[in-house]
Short mmCIF file of C-alpha atoms in Angstrom, two decimals:
data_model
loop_
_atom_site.label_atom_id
_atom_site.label_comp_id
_atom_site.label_asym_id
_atom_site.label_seq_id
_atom_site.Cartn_x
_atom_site.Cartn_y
_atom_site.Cartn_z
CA UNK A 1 -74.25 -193.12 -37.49
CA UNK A 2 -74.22 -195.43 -40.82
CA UNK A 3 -71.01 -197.41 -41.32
CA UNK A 4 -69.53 -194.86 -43.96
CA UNK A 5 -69.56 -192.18 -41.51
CA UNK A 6 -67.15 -194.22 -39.04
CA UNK A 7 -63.25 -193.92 -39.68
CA UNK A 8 -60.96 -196.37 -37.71
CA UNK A 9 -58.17 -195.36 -35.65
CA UNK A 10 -56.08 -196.37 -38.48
CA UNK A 11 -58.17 -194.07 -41.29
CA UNK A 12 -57.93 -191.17 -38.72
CA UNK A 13 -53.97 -191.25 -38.22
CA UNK A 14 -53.45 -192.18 -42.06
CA UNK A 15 -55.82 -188.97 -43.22
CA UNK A 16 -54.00 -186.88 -40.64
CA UNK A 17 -50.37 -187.63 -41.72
CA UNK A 18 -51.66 -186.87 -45.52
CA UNK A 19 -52.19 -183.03 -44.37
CA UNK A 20 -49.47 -182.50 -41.70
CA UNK A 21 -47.60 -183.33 -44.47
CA UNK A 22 -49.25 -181.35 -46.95
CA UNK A 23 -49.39 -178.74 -45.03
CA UNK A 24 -45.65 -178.65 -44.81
CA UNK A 25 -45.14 -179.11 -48.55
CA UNK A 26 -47.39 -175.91 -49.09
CA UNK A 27 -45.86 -173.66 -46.02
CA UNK A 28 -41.86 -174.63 -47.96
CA UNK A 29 -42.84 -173.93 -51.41
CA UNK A 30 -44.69 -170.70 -50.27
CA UNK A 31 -42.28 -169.83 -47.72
CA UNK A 32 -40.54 -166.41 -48.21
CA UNK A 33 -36.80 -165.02 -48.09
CA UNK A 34 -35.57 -166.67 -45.03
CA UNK A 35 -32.11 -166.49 -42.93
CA UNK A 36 -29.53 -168.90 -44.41
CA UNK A 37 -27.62 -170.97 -41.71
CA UNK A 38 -24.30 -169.15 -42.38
CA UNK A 39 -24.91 -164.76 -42.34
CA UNK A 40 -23.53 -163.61 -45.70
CA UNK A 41 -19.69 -161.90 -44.90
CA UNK A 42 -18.49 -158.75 -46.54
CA UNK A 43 -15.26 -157.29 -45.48
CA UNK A 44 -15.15 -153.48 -46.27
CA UNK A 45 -12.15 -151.48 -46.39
CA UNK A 46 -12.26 -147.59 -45.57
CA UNK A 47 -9.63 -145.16 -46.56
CA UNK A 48 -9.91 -143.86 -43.22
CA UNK A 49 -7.02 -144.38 -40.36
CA UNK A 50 -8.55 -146.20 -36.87
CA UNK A 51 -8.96 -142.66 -35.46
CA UNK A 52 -10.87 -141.36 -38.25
CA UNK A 53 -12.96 -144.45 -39.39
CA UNK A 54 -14.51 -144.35 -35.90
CA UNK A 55 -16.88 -141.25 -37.64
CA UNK A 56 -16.83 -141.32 -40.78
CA UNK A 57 -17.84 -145.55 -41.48
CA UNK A 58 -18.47 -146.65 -38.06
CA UNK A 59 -21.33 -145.73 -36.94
CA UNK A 60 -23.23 -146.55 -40.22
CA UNK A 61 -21.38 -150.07 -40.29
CA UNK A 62 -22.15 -150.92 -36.72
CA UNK A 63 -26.07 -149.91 -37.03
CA UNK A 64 -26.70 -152.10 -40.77
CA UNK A 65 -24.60 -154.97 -38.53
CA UNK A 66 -27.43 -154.50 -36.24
CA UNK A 67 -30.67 -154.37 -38.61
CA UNK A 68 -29.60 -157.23 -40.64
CA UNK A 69 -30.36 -158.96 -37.52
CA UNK A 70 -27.67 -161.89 -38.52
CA UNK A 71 -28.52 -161.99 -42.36
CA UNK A 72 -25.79 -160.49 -43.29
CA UNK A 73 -22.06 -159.12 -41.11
CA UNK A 74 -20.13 -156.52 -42.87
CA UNK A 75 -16.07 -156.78 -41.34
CA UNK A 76 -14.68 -153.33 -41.45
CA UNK A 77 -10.98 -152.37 -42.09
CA UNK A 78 -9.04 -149.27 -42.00
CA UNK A 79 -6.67 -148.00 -43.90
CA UNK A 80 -4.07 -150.08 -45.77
CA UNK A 81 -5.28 -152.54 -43.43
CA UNK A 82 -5.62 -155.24 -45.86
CA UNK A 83 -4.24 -153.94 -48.99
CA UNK A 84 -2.36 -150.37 -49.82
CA UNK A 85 -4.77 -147.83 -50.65
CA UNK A 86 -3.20 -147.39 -54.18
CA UNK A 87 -4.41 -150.86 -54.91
CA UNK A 88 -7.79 -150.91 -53.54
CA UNK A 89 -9.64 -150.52 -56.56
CA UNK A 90 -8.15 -153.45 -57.93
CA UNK A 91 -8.90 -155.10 -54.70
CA UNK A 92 -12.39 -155.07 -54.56
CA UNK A 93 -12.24 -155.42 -58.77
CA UNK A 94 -10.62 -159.16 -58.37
CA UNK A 95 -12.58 -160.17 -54.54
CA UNK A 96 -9.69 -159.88 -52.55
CA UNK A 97 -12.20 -157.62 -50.40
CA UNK A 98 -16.36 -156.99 -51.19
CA UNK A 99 -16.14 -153.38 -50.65
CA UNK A 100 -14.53 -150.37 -49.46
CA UNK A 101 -15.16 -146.15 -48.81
CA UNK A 102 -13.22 -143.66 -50.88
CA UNK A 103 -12.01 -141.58 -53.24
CA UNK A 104 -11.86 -142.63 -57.11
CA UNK A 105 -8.68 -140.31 -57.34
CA UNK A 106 -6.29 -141.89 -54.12
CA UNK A 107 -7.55 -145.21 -55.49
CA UNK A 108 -6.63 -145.30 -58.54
CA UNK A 109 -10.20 -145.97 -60.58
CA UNK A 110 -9.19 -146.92 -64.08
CA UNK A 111 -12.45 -144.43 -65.33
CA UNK A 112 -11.83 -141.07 -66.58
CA UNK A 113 -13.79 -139.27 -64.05
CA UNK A 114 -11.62 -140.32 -61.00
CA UNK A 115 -9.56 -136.78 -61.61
CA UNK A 116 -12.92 -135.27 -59.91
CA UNK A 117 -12.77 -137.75 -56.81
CA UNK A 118 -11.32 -136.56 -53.50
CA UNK A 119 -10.89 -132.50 -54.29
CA UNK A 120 -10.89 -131.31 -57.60
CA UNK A 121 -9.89 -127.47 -57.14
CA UNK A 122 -12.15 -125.50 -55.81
CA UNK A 123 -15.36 -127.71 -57.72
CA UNK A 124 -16.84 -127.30 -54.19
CA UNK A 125 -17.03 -124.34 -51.05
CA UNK A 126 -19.70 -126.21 -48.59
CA UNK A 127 -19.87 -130.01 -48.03
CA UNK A 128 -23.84 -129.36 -49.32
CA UNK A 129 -22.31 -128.94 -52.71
CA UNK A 130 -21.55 -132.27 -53.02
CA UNK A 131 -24.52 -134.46 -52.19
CA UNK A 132 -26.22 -131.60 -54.37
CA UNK A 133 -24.04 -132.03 -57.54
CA UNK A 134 -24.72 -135.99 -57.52
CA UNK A 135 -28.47 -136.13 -56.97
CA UNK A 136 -29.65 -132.59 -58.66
CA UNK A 137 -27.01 -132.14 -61.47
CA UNK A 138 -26.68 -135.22 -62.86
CA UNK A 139 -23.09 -136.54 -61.67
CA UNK A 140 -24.73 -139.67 -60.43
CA UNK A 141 -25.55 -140.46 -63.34
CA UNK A 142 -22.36 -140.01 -65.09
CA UNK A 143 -20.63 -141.80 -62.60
CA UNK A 144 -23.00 -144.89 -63.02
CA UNK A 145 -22.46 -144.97 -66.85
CA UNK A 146 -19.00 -144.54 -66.28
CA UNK A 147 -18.33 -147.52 -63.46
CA UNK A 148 -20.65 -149.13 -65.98
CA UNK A 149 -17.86 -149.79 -68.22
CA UNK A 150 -15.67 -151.44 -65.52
CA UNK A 151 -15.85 -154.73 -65.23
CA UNK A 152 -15.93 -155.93 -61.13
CA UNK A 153 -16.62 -153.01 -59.54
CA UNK A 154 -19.96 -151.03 -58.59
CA UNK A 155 -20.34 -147.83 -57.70
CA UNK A 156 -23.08 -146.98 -55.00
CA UNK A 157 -23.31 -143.79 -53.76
CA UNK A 158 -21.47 -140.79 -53.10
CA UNK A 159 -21.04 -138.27 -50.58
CA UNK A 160 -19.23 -135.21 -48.51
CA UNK A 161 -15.77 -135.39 -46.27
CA UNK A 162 -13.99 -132.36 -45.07
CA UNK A 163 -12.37 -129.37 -46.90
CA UNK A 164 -8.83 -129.32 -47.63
CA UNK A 165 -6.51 -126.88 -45.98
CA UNK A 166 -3.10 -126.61 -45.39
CA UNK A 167 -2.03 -127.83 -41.47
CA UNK A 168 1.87 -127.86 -41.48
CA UNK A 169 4.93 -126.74 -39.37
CA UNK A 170 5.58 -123.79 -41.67
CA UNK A 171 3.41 -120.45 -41.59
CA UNK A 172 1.71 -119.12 -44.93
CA UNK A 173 0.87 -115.79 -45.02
CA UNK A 174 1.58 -115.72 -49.22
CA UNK A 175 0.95 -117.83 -52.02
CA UNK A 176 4.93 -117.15 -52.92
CA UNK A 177 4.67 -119.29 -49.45
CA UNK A 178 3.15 -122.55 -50.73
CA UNK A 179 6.53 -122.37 -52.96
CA UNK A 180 8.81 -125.77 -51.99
CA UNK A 181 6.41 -126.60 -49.59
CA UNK A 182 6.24 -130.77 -49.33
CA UNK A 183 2.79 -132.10 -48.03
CA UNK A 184 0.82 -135.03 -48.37
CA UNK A 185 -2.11 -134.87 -50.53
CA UNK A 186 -4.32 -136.26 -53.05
CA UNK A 187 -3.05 -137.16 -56.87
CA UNK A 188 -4.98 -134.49 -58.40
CA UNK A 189 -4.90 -131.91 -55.75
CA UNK A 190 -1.46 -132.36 -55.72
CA UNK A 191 -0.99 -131.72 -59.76
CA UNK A 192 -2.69 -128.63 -59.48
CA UNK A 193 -0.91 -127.47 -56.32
CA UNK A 194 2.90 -128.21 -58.13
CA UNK A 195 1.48 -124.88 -60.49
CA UNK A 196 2.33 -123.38 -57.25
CA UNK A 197 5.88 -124.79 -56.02
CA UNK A 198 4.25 -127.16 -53.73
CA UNK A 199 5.88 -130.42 -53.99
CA UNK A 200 3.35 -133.60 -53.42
CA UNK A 201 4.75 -136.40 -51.07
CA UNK A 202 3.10 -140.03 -51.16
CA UNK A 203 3.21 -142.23 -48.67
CA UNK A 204 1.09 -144.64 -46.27
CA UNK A 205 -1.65 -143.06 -43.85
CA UNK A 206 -0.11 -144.45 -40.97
CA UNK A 207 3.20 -143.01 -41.61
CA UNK A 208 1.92 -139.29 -41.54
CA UNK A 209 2.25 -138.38 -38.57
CA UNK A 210 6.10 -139.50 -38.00
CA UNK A 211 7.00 -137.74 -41.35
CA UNK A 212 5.93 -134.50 -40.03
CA UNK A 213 7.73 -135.36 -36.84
CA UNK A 214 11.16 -136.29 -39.08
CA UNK A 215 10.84 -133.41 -40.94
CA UNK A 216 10.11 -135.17 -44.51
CA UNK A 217 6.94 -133.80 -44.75
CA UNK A 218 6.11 -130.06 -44.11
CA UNK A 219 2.49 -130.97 -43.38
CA UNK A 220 -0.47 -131.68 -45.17
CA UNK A 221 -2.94 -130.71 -47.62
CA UNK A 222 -5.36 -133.97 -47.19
CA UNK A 223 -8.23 -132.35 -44.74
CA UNK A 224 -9.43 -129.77 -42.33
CA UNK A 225 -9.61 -128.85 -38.85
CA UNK A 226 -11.60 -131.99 -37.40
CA UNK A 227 -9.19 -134.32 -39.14
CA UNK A 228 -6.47 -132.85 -38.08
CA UNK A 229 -7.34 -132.87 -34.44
CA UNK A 230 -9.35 -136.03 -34.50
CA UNK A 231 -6.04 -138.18 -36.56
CA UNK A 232 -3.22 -136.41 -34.33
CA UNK A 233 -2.04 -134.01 -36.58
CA UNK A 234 -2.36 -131.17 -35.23
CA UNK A 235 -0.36 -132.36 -32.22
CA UNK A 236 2.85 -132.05 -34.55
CA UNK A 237 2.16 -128.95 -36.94
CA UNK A 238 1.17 -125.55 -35.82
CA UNK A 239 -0.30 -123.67 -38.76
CA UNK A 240 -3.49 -123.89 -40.44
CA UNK A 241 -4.54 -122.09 -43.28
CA UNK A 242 -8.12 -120.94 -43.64
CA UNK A 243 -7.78 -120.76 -47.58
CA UNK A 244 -9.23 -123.93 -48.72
CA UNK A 245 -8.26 -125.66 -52.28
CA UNK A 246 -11.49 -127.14 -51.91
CA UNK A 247 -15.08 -127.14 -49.34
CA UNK A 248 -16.12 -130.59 -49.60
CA UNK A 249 -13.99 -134.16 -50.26
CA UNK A 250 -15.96 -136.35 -52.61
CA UNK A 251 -15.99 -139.83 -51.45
CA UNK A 252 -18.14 -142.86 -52.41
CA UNK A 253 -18.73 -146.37 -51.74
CA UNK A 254 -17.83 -149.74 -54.25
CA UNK A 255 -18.88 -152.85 -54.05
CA UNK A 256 -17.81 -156.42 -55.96
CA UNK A 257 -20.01 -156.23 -58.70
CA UNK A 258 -20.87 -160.25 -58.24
CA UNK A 259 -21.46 -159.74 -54.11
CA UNK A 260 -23.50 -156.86 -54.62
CA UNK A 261 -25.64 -158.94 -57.23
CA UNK A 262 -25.55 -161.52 -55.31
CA UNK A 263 -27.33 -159.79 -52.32
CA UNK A 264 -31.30 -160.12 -52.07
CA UNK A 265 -33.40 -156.47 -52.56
CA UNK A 266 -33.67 -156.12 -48.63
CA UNK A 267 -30.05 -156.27 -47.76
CA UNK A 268 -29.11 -154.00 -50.40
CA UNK A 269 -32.35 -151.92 -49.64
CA UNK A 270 -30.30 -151.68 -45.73
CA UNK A 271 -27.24 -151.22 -47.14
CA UNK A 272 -28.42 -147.76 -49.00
CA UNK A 273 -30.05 -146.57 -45.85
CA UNK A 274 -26.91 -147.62 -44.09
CA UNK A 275 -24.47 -145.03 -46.86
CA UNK A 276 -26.84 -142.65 -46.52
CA UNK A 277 -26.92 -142.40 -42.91
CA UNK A 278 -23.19 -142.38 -43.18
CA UNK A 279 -23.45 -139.36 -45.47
CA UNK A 280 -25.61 -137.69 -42.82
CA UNK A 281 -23.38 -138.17 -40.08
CA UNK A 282 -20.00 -136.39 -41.67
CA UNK A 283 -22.27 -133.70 -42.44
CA UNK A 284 -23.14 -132.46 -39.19
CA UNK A 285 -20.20 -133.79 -37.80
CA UNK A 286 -17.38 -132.30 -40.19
CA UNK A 287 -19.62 -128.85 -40.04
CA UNK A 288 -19.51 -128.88 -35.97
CA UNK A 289 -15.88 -129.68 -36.08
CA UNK A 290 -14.57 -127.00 -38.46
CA UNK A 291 -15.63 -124.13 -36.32
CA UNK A 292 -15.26 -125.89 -33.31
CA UNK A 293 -11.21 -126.71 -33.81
CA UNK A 294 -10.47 -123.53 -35.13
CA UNK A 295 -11.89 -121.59 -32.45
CA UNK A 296 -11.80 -123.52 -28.98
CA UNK A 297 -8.96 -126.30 -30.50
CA UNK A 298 -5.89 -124.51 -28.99
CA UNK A 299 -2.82 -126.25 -30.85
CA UNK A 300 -3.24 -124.64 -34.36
CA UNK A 301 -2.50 -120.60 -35.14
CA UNK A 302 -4.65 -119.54 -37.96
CA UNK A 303 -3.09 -118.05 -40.65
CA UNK A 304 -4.97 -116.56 -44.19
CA UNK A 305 -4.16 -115.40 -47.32
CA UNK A 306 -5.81 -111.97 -48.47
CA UNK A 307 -8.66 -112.82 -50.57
CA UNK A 308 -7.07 -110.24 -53.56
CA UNK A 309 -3.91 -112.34 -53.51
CA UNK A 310 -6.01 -115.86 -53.28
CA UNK A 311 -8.11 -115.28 -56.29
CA UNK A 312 -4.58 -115.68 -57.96
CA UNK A 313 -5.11 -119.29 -57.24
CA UNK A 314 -9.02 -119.58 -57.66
CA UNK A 315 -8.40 -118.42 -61.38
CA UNK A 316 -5.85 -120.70 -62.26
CA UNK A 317 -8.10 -123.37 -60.94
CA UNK A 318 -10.53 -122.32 -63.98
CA UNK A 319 -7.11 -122.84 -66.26
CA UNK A 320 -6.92 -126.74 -64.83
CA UNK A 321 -10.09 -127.43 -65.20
CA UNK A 322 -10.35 -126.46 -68.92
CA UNK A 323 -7.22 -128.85 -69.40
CA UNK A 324 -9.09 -131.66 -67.67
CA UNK A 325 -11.98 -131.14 -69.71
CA UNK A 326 -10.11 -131.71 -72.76
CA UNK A 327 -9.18 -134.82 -71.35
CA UNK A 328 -12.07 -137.10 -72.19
CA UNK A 329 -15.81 -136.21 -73.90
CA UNK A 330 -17.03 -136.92 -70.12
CA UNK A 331 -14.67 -135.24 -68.41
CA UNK A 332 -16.30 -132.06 -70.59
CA UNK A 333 -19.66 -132.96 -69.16
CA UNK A 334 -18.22 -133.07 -65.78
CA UNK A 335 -16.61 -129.48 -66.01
CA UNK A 336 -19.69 -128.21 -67.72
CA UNK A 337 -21.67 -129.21 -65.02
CA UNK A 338 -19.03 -127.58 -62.21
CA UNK A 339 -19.18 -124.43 -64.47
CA UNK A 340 -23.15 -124.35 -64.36
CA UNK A 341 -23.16 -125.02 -60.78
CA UNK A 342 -20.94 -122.56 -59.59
CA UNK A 343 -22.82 -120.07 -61.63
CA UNK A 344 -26.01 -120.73 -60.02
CA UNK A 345 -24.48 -120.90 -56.07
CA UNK A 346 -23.17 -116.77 -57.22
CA UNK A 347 -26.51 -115.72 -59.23
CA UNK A 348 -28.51 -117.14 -55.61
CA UNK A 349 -26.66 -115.40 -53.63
CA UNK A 350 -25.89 -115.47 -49.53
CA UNK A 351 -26.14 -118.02 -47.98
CA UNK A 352 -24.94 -120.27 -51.40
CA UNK A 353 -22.11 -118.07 -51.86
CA UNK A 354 -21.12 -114.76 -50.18
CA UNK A 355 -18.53 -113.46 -52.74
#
């Protein structure tokens, strides 16, 4: 071996610190997304009560909780838990919370199209009208360009709830029935139900049940059967009416517009798959629960409308939403839309529409 071929003990450890240390220059610069020491912490409020929010954000909360595998911890609060639902809007809007599940129209959204959050008269019969109506006729769409405008706030994705019915202490056989009738219901629902004699009554979630109980209330016009078992209300009414105002409550989820920027493509890549499994869930679980309640539930009678004397409220809902469409150049493209769709469910046919 010639004399340049022999390194020292010295050369040997020198050369070998030069790579280790190379080595770990090259592995941090190329090194990819990686779990920061502190999980990023959302706190998401749901318009839901305890009861409710157990199915309808739950399940979908606990299982992206899981798969972000410490990345990320979403918090989840119920309704009016950490600020009234009126204000939640502005909530997430100013940071006071990251996100929350609801309605545009029982959270006041400062955009035009809230009117068709929550149930917009009869704009809906199944709870596959709604998932259908935001992906295949456009409404996603208008509701991005619309949030768009908002500063804060991001919409994400909507889906389907319940329908509305009537659950209260007093029979309806009539529509002459509904006259003086005080429930709790949604903002819009409610101003097309007053075209009736049915006088809308606001007030917190939690308080529901013990207005019923007092007598302030008359009942509700805010969900169907499953709700109404699942929440307690059915424990103090004992009608429900099989008319519906509406198939299919239109919720959605918002996010801070700076957290959900701020969020790298895999967490809000989980966070989709999280809302739509969500979505998923309420549909099977809202469709086994409306037969099942009304036919094995035991505390409800059913009562029903003739369909002849009904249709006396189905038309006027065309009246409304003519009015509403005059309301704003989107709002047109909204009822348009409704118009075109409901068209199309009656031209296909059973099982899309039966009548």
């Amino acid at each position: 071996m010639s004399d340049n071929s022999k390194f020292t003990k010295r050369q040997f450890i020198k050369r070998a610190g030069l790579v280790t240390a190379g080595g770990v220059s090259a592995s941090t610069l190329a090194a990819p997304y990686v779990r920061a020491q502190s999980p990023i912490r959302w706190r998401l409020q749901t318009y839901a009560g305890p009861a409710l929010a157990e199915h309808v954000v739950k399940p979908a909360i606990d299982a992206f909780n899981t798969a972000a595998n410490g990345e990320m911890v979403i918090e989840l609060f119920t309704a009016d838990q950490l600020v009234p639902q009126g204000e939640l809007f502005r909530a997430v809007q100013r940071g006071t919370i990251d996100a929350c599940q609801s309605d545009d129209d029982s959270m006041a959204s400062p955009v035009d199209v809230s009117v068709f959050g929550a149930y917009f008269p009869f704009a809906s019969r199944y709870g596959l009208d709604v998932p259908v109506l935001w992906n295949w006729y456009g409404l996603k769409e208008i509701w991005e360009e619309a949030y768009g405008e908002i500063e804060g706030v991001t919409w994400l994705s909507a889906g389907a709830w319940d329908p509305c019915n009537f659950v209260t202490t007093k029979p309806i056989r009539s529509v002459d029935d509904l006259n003086g009738l005080r429930v709790f219901t949604f903002p819009t629902g409610g101003r097309f139900l007053t075209r009736f004699g049915v006088v809308p009554v606001t007030l917190p979630w939690e308080d529901i049940e013990v207005a019923i109980q007092t007598g302030e209330i008359d009942g509700v016009a805010w969900c169907g059967a499953t709700e109404a078992y699942t929440v307690g209300w059915a424990d103090v009414t004992q009608y429900y009416l099989t008319n519906n105002i509406n198939g299919a409550w239109a919720g959605s989820f918002f996010a801070n517009t700076d957290r959900w920027n701020e969020l790298p493509e895999h967490l809000k890549t989980l966070f989709n798959m999280a809302m739509d499994s969500s979505h998923y869930y309420r549909q099977h679980w809202y469709w086994w629960g409306e037969a099942h309640y009304r036919t094995t539930g035991g505390k409800l009678e059913l009562t029903t409308i003739p369909e002849a004397e009904w249709k006396r409220v189905e038309d006027e809902a065309l009246v409304f939403w003519d009015e509403v469409a005059q309301e704003s150049e989107r709002s047109a493209r909204v009822v348009e839309i409704l118009k075109n769709y409901a068209e199309t469910m009656r031209n296909a046919g059973a099982p899309y529409r039966y009548t």
